[in-house]
Coordinates of C-alpha atoms in Angstrom, one line a residue:
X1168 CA 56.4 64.6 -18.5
X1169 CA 55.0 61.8 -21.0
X1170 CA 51.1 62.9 -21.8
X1171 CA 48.9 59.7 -23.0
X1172 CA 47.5 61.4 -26.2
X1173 CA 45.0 58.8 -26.9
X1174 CA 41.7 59.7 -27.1
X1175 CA 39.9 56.6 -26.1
X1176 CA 42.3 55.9 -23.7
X1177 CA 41.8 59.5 -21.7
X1178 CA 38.7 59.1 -21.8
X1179 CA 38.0 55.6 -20.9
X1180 CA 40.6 56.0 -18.0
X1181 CA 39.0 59.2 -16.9
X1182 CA 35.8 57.2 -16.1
X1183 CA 37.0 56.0 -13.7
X1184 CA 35.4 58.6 -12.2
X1185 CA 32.1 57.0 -13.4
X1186 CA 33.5 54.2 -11.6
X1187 CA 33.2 55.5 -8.1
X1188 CA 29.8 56.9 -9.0
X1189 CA 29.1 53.4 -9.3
X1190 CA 30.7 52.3 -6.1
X1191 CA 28.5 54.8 -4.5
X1192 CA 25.4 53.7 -5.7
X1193 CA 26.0 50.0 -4.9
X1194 CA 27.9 50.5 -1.8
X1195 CA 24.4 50.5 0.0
X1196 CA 22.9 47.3 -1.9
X1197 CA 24.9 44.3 -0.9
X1198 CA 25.4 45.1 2.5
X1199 CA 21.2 45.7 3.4
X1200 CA 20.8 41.8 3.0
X1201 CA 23.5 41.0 5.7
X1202 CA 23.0 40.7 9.3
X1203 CA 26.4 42.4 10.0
X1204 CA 25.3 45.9 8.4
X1205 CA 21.8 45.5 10.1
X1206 CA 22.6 44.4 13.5
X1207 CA 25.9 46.7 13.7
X1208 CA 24.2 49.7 12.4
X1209 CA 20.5 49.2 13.9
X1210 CA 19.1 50.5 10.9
X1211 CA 15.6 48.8 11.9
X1212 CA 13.6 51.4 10.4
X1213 CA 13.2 52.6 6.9
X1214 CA 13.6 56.5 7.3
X1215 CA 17.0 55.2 9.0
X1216 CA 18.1 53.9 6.4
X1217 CA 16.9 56.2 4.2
X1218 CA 19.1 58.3 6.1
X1219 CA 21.9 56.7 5.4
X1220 CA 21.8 56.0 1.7
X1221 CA 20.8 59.6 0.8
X1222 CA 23.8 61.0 2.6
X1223 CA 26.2 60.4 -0.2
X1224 CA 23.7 61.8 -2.8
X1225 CA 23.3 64.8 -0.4
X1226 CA 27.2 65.6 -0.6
X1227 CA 27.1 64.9 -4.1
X1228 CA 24.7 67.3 -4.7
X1229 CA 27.1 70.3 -3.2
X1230 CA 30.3 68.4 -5.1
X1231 CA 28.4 68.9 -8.0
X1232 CA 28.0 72.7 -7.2
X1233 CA 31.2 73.2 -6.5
X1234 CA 33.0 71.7 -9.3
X1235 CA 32.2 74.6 -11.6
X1236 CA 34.9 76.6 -9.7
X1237 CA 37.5 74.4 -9.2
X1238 CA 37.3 73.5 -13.0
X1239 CA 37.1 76.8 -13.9
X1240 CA 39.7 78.3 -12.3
X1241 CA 41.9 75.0 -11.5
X1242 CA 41.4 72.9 -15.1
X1243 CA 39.1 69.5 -15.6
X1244 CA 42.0 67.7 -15.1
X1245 CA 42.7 69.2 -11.5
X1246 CA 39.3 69.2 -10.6
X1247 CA 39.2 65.6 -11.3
X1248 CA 42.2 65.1 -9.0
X1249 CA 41.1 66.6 -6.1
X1250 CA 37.8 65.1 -6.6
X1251 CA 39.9 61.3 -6.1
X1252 CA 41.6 62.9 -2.7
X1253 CA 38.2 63.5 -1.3
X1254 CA 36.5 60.4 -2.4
X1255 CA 39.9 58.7 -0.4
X1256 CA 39.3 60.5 2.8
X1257 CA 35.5 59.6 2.7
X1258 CA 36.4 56.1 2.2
X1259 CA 38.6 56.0 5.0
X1260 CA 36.1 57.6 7.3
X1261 CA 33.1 54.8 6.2
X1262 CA 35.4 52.0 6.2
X1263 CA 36.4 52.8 10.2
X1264 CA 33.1 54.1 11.2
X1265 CA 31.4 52.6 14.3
X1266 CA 28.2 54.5 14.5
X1267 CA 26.0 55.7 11.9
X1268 CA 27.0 59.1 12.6
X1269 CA 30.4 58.4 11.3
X1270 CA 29.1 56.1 8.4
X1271 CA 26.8 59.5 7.3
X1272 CA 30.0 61.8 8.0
X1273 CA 32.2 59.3 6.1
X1274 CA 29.3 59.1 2.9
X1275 CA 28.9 62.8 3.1
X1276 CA 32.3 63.7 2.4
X1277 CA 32.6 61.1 -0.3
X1278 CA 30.3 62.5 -1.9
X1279 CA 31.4 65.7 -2.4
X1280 CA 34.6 63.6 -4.2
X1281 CA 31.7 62.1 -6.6
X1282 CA 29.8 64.9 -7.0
X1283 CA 32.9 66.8 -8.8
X1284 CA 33.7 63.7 -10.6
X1285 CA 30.0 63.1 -11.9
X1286 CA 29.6 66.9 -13.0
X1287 CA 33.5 67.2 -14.6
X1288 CA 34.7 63.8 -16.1
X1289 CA 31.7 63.7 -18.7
X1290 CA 33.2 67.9 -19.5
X1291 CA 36.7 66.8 -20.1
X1292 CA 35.6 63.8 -22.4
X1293 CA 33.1 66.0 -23.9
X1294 CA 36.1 68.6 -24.6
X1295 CA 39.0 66.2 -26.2
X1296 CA 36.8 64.2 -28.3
X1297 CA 36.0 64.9 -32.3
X1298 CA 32.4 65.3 -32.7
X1299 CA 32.1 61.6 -34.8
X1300 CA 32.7 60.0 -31.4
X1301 CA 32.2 62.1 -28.8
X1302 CA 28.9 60.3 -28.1
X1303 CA 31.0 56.8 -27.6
X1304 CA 33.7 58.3 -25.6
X1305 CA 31.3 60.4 -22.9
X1306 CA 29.0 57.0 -22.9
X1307 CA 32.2 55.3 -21.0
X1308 CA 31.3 57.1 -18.1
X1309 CA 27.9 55.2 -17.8
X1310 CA 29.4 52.3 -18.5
X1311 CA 32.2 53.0 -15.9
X1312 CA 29.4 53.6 -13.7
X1313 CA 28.0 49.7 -14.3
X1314 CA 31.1 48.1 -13.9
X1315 CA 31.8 50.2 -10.3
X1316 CA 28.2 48.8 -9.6
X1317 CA 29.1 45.1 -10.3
X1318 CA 32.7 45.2 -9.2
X1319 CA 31.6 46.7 -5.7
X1320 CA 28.3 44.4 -5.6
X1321 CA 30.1 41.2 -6.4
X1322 CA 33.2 42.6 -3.6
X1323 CA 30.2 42.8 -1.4
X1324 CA 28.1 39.4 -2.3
X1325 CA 31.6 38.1 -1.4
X1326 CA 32.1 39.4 1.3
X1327 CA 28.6 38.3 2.7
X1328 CA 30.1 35.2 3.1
X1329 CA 32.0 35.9 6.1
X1330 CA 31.9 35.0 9.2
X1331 CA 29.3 32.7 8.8
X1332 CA 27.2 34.0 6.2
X1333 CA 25.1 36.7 5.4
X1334 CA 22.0 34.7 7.6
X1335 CA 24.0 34.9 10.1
X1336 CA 22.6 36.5 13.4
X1337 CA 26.3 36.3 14.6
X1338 CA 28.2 37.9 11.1
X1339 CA 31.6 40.5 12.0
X1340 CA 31.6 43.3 10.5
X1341 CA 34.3 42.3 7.3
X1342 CA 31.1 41.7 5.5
X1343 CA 30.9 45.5 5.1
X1344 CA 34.5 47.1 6.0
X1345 CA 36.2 45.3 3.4
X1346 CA 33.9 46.5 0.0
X1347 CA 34.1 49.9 1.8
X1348 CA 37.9 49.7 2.2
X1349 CA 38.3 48.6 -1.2
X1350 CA 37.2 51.6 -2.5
X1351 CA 40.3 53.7 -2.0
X1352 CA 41.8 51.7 -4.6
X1353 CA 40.2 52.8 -8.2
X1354 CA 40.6 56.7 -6.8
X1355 CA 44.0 56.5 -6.0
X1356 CA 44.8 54.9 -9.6
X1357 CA 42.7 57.7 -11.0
X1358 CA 44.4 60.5 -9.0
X1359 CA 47.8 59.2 -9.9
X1360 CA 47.2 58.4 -13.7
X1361 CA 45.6 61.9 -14.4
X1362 CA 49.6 63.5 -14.4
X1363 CA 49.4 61.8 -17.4
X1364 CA 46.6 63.2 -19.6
X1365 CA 46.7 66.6 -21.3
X1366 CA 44.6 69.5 -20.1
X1367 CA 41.7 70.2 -22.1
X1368 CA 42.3 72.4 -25.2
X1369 CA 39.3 74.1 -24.6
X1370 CA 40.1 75.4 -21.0
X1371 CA 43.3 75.9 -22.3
X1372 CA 42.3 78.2 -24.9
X1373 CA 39.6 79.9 -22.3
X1374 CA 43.1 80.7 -20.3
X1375 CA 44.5 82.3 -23.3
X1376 CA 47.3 79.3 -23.5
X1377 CA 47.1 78.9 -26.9
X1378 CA 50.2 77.6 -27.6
X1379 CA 49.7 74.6 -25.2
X1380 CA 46.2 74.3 -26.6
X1381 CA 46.9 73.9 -30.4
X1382 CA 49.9 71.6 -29.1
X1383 CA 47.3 69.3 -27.3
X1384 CA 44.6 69.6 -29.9
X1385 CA 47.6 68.7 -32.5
X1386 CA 48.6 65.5 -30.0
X1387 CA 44.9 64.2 -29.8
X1388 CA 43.8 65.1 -33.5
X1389 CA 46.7 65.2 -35.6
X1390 CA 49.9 62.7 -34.8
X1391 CA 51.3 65.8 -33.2
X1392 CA 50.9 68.1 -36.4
X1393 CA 50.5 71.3 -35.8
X1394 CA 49.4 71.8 -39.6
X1395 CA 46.8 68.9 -39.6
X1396 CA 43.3 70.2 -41.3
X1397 CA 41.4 68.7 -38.6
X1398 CA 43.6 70.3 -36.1
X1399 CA 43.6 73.9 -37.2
X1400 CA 39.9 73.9 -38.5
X1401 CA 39.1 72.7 -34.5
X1402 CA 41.6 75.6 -33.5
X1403 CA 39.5 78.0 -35.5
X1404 CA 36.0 77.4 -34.2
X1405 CA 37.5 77.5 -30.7
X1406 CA 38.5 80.9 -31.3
X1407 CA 35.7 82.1 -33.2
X1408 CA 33.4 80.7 -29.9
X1409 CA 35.4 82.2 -27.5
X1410 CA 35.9 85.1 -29.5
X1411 CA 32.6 85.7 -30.2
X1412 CA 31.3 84.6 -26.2
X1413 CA 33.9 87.4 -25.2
X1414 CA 32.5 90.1 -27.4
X1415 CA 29.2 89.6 -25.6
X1416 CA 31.0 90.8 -22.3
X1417 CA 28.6 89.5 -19.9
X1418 CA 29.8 87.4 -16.7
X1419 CA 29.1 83.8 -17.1
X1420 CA 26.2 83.5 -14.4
X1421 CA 24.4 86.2 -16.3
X1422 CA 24.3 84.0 -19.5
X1423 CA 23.0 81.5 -17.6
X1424 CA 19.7 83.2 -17.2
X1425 CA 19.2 84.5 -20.3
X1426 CA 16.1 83.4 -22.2
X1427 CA 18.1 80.8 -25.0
X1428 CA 20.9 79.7 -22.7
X1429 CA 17.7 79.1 -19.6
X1430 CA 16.1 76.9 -22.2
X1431 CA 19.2 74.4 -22.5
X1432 CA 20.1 74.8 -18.6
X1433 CA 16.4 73.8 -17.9
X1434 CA 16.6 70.9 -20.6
X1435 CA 20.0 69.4 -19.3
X1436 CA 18.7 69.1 -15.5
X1437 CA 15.5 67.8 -16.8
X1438 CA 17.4 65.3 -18.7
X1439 CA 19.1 64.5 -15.2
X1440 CA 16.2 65.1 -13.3
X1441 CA 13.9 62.3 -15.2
X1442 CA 17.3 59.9 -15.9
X1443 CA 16.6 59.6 -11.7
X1444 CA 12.5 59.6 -11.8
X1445 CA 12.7 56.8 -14.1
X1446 CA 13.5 54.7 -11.4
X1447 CA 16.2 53.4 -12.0
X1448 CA 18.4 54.2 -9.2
X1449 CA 15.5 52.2 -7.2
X1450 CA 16.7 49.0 -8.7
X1451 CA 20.0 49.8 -8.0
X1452 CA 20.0 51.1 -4.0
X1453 CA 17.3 49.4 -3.1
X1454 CA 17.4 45.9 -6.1
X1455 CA 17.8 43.6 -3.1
X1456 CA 14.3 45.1 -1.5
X1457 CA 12.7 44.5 -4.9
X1458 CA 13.8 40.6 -5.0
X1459 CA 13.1 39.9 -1.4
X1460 CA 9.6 41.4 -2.7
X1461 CA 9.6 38.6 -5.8
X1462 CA 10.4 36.0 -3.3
X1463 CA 12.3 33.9 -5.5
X1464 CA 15.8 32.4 -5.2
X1465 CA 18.7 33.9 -3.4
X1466 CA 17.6 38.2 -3.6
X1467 CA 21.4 38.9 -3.4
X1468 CA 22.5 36.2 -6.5
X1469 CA 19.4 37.8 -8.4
X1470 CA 20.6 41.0 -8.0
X1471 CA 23.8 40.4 -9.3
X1472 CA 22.3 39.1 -12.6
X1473 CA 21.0 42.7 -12.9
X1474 CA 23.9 44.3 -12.3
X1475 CA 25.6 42.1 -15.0
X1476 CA 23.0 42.8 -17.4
X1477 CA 23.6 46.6 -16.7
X1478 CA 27.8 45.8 -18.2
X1479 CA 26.7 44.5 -20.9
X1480 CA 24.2 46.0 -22.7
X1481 CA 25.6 49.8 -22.1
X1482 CA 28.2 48.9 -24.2
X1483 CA 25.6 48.9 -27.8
X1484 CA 25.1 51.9 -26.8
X1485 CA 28.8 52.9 -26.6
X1486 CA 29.1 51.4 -29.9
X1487 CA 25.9 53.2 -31.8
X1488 CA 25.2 56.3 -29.8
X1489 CA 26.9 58.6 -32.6
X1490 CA 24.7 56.4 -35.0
X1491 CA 21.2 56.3 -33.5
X1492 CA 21.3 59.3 -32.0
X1493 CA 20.1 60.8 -28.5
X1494 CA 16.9 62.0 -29.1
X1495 CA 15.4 58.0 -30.2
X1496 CA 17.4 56.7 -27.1
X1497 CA 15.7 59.4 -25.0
X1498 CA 12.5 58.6 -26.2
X1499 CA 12.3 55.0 -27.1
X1500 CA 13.6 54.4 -23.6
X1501 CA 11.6 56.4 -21.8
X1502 CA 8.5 54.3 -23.4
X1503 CA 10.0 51.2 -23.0
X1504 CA 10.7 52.1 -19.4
X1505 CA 7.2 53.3 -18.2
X1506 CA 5.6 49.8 -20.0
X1507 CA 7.9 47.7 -17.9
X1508 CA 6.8 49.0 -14.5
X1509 CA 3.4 49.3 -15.4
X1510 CA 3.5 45.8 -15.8
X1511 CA 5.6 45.5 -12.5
X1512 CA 3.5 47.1 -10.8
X1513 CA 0.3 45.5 -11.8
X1514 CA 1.9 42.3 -11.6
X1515 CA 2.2 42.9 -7.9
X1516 CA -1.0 44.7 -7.7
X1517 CA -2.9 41.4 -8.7
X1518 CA -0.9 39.0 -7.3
X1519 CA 0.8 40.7 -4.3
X1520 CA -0.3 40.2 -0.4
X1521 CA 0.7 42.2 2.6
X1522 CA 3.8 40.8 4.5
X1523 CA 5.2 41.4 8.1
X1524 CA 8.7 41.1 9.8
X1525 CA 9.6 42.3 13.0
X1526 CA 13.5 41.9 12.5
X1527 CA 16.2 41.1 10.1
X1528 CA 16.6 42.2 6.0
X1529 CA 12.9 41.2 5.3
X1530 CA 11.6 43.6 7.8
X1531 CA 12.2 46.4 5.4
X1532 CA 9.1 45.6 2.7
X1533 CA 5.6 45.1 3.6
X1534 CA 4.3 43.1 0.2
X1535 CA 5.8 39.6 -1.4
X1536 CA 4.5 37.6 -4.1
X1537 CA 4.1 34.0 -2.6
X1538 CA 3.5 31.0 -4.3
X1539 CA 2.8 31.8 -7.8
X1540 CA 5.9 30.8 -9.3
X1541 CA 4.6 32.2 -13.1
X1542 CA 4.5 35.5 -11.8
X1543 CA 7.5 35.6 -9.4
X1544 CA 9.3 34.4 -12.7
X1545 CA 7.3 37.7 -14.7
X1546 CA 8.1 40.4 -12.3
X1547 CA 11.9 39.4 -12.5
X1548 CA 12.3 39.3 -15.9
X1549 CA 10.2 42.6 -16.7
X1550 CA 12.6 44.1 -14.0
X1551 CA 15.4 42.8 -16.0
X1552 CA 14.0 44.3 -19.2
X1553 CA 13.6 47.7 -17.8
X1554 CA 17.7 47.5 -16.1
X1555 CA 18.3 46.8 -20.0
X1556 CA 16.1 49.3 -21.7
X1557 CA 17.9 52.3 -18.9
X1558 CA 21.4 50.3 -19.8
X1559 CA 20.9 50.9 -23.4
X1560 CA 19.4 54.4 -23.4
X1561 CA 18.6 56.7 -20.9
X1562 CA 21.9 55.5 -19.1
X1563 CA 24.6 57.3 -22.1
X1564 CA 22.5 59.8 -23.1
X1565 CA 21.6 60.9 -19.7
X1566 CA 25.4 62.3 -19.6
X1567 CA 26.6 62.8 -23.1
X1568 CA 23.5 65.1 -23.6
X1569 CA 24.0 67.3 -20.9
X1570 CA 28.0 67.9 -21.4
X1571 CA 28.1 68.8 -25.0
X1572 CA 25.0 71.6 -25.5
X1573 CA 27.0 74.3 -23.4
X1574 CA 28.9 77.0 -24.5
X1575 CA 32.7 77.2 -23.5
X1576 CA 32.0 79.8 -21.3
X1577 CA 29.4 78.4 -19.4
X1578 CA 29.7 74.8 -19.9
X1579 CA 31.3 73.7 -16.2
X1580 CA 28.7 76.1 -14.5
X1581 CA 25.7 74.6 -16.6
X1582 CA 26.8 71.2 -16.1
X1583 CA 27.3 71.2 -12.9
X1584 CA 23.8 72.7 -12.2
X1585 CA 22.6 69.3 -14.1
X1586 CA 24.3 67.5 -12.6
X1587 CA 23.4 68.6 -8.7
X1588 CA 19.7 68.1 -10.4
X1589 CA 20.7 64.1 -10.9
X1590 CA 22.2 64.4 -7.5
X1591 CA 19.4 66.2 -5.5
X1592 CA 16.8 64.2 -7.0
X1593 CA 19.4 61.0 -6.3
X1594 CA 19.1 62.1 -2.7
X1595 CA 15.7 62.8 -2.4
X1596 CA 14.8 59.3 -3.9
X1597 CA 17.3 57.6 -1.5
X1598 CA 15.6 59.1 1.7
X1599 CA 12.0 58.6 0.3
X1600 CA 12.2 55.2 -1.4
X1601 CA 12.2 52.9 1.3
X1602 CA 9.2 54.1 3.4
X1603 CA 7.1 54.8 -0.2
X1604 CA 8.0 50.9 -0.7
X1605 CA 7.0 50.3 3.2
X1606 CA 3.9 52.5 2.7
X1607 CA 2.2 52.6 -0.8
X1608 CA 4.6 49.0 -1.9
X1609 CA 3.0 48.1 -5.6
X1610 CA 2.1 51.8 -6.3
X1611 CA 5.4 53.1 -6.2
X1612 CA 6.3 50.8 -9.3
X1613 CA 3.1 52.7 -10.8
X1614 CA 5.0 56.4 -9.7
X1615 CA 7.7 55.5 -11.8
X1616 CA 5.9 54.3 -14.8
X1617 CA 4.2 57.5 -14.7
X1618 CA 7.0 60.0 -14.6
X1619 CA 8.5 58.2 -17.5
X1620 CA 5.1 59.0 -19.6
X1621 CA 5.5 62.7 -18.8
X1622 CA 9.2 62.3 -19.7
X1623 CA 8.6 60.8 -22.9
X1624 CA 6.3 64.4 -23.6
X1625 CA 8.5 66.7 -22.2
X1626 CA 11.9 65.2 -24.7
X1627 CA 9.2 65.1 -27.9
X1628 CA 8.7 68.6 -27.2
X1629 CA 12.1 69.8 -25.9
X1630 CA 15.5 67.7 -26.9
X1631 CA 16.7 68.4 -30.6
X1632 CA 19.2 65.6 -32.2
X1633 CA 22.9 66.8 -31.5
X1634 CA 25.0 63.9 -32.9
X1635 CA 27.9 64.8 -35.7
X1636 CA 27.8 68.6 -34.5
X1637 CA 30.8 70.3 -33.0
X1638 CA 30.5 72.0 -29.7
X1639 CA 30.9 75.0 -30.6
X1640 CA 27.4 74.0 -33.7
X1641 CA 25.5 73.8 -30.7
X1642 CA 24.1 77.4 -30.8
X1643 CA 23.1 76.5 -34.4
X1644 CA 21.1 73.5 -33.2
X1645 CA 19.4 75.2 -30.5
X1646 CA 18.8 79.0 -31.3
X1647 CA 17.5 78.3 -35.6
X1648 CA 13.8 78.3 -34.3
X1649 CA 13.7 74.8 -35.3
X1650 CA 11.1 72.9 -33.6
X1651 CA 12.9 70.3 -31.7
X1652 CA 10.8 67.0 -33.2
X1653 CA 12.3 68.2 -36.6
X1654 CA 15.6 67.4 -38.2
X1655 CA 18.5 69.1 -38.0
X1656 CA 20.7 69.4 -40.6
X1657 CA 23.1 66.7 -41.6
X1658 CA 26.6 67.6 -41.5
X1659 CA 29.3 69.9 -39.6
X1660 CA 30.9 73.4 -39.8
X1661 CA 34.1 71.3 -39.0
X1662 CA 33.7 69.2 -42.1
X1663 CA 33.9 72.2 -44.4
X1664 CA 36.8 74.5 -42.7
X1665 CA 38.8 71.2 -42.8
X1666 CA 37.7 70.4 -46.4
X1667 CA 38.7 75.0 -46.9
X1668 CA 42.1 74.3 -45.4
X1669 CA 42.7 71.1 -46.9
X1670 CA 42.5 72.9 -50.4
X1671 CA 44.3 76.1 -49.6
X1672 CA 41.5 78.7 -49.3
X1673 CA 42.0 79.1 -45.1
X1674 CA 44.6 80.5 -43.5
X1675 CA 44.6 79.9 -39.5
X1676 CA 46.5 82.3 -37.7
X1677 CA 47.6 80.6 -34.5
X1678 CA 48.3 82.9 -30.9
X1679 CA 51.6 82.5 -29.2
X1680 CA 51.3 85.1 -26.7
X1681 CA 51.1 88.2 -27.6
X1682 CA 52.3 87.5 -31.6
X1683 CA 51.0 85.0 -34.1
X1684 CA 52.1 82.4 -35.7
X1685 CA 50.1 81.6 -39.0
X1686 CA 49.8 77.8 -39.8
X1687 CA 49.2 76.4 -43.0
X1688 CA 47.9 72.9 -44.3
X1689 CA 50.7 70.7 -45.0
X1690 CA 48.9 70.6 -48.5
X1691 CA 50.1 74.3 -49.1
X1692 CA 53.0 74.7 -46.6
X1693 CA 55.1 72.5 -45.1
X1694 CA 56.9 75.3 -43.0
X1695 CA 55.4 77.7 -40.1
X1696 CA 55.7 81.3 -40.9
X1697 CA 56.7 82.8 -37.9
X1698 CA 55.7 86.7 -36.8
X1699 CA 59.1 88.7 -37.0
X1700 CA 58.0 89.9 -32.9
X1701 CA 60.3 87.9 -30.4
X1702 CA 58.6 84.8 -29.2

């Protein structure tokens, strides 16, 4: 079967992935400022709704768990797969439910679909990619993530429209069905187009396939030369990591709790854990809330400005990730972050009064900013400011980070604990947000700014740089007893076996089964040498 050997390619179409992540988290938004969605569902009532929202997060948070196994045992690629199938059959179940028990049911099981996507896509990138890019490829899964948010907002502010209007008492139920229904459609693209893509080279050679994995790192790296430097001196620190993680003998779960690997299994769900405290996720369940709050224009057309601002200014960090770095864009954002809701916050504070619906989409906040067009105009565009600071830092890194600091051995079981940490705290947020916004309104802003401060300590203190190293470097970075606020080391292992090969002094000898085949630079050989053993 034809293989797409591409690199940006496989990984920008394996965001896709990303993608429904992003249809999850705006799948809620659009809808909460219709009558239709309120009035069909009764979700007068924050904890309600609350209810609601959290229920994909929830079944995220056991996809997430589970994904380790199936891409373990199953491949990325597979994993990825069934992960689409599941995300289908939630769809399905949301898009005919007639109760909230069926919506939750329908959410639940979707998110077991996005759970495994969130946890294994940003592996699979992580695994095919050369370390000079690997930061810009793994960032397309954040920006996957935005466009799903704007593609299923704008589907939704759309389909507001019908039947009337969103303000109207009266509204069918298209206004929600159809963005729901439409989701099926990016996940059955994804499950089909993934026959295409290679397996990962590094599961490949964790399942002893070596052939098939020096033939796929050859396709990706080298034209399809099995003597390429770059290929064989990526072949030889996969063997010399798996090697080496095999000598050690110890069942992968056990490594996870050992003192140097903890550290890094702590630091990627922390990274997780605060990429949710920051609040961003706020602004994207629950945006429409914070607008009705502003009281200025049209809270659904002002949302939507967000969301586009979200598109465009991840991609920067697509561009320069592998340039800047993560540690700055964990830092500087986090900074940036906590500013703009302190300002938020006291904006409201200040200017803010208590406010009281008994029915409709206002009903769900109890403070508004009223007639002080000035500071309406303020809170907006600080909210904009922190959507772009998250877009440009925090909202990358968040995943690149946590996907490339694993060994091969552990990597699917570490990631996926960081990833249920995104997703638990996900769900937590989405039950607890709107009766905080209800209860303590303005504060909640200062919450946010808050956890950013202390995430802005913990990553000074905790997060070395990792850009330009190799996954299997990553021991190097992390076990020298370099503090992490230091430098590391310019350069790359990588860089010198490929310069070694390049001149003749490395000889890579290449597994076919049980004999060897010894590969040679094209440099100094332009034949393989062959083991005399039967192939």
């Amino acid at each position: 079967m034809y293989q797409i050997t591409n690199v940006y390619l496989l990984c920008g179409f394996a965001a896709i992935g990303g993608g429904l992540f992003g249809f999850d988290i705006s799948s809620m938004s659009g809808v909460l400022g219709t009558y239709a969605y309120t009035n069909y569902f009764n979700v007068q009532g924050n904890y309600r709704q609350g209810a609601i929202t959290c229920a994909m997060p929830a079944g995220s948070l056991f996809g997430a768990l589970a994904s380790s196994f199936i891409a373990d045992r199953y491949s990325r690629r597979t994993a990825i797969q069934v992960a689409a199938l599941i995300w289908i059959v939630g769809s399905i179940i949301q898009t005919a439910s007639n109760g909230i028990e069926m919506l939750v049911v329908g959410r639940l099981v979707s998110g077991l679909g996005v759970g495994i996507e969130s946890a294994v896509v940003p592996i699979y990138q992580a695994e095919i990619a050369p370390p000079e890019i690997r930061g810009r490829v793994v960032s397309l899964q954040q920006w996957a993530i935005t466009w799903g948010i704007l593609i299923q907002y704008f589907i939704q502010y759309g389909a507001s429209f019908t039947d009337g209007g969103a303000n109207n008492p009266n509204q069918g139920t298209a206004a929600f069905r159809i963005p729901w229904g439409v989701q099926i459609v990016p996940a059955t693209i994804l499950f089909a187009g993934m026959f295409f893509f290679p397996r990962s080279p590094r599961w490949l050679a964790s399942k002893d396939r070596w052939e098939e994995s020096i033939e796929v790192l050859a396709a990706l790296h080298g034209a399809g030369d099995m003597n390429h430097p770059k290929v064989l001196a990526q072949y030889q620190e996969i063997e010399e990591a798996l090697t080496g993680e095999r000598v050690e003998g110890k069942p992968d779960w056990t490594l996870l709790t050992e003192p140097r690997m903890f550290r890094r299994v702590i630091l990627g769900m922390s990274i997780q854990m605060w990429s949710q405290l920051c609040g961003m996720n706020v602004m994207m369940y629950y945006i429409v809330y914070v607008m009705e709050a502003a009281n200025i224009g049209d809270p659904l057309l002002t949302s939507a400005i967000q969301y586009i601002l979200n598109v465009v200014l991840t991609f920067p960090a697509i561009l320069f990730l592998d340039k800047w770095g993560r540690r700055p864009s964990l830092l500087v954002g986090s900074f940036m972050m906590m500013v703009f809701l302190f300002i938020v916050g006291a904006l409201q504070a200040i200017y803010g009064q208590p406010f009281h619906a008994e029915s409709g989409p206002l009903s769900a906040i109890s403070w508004i900013l009223r007639d002080n067009r000035p500071v309406q105009l303020a809170v907006v565009v600080f909210t904009y400011l922190f959507v772009s600071t998250f877009s440009i830092t925090w909202g990358p890194t968040s995943w690149t980070y946590p996907a490339e600091i694993f060994p091969s051995q552990i990597r699917a079981k570490a990631v996926s604990l960081a990833t249920a940490s995104n997703w638990g705290w996900n769900c937590a947020l989405a039950f607890a947000v709107p009766p905080l916004l209800w209860n303590i309104n303005w504060r909640l802003y200062m919450l946010f700014a808050s956890f950013n401060g202390v995430a802005f300590i913990h990553m000074f203190l905790t997060a070395p740089e990792t850009k330009g190293k190799t996954l299997e470097e990553m021991d190097v970075v992390f076990d020298s007893g370099r503090p992490a606020w230091r430098s590391v080391p310019k350069g790359s292992r990588l860089t010198v076996l490929q310069k070694e090969i390049e001149e003749g002094n490395l000889k890579v000898a290449i597994r076919f089964g049980d004999p060897s085949i010894e590969l040679k630079p094209a440099a100094t050989a332009t034949t393989i040498e062959t083991a005399k053993e039967d192939v």
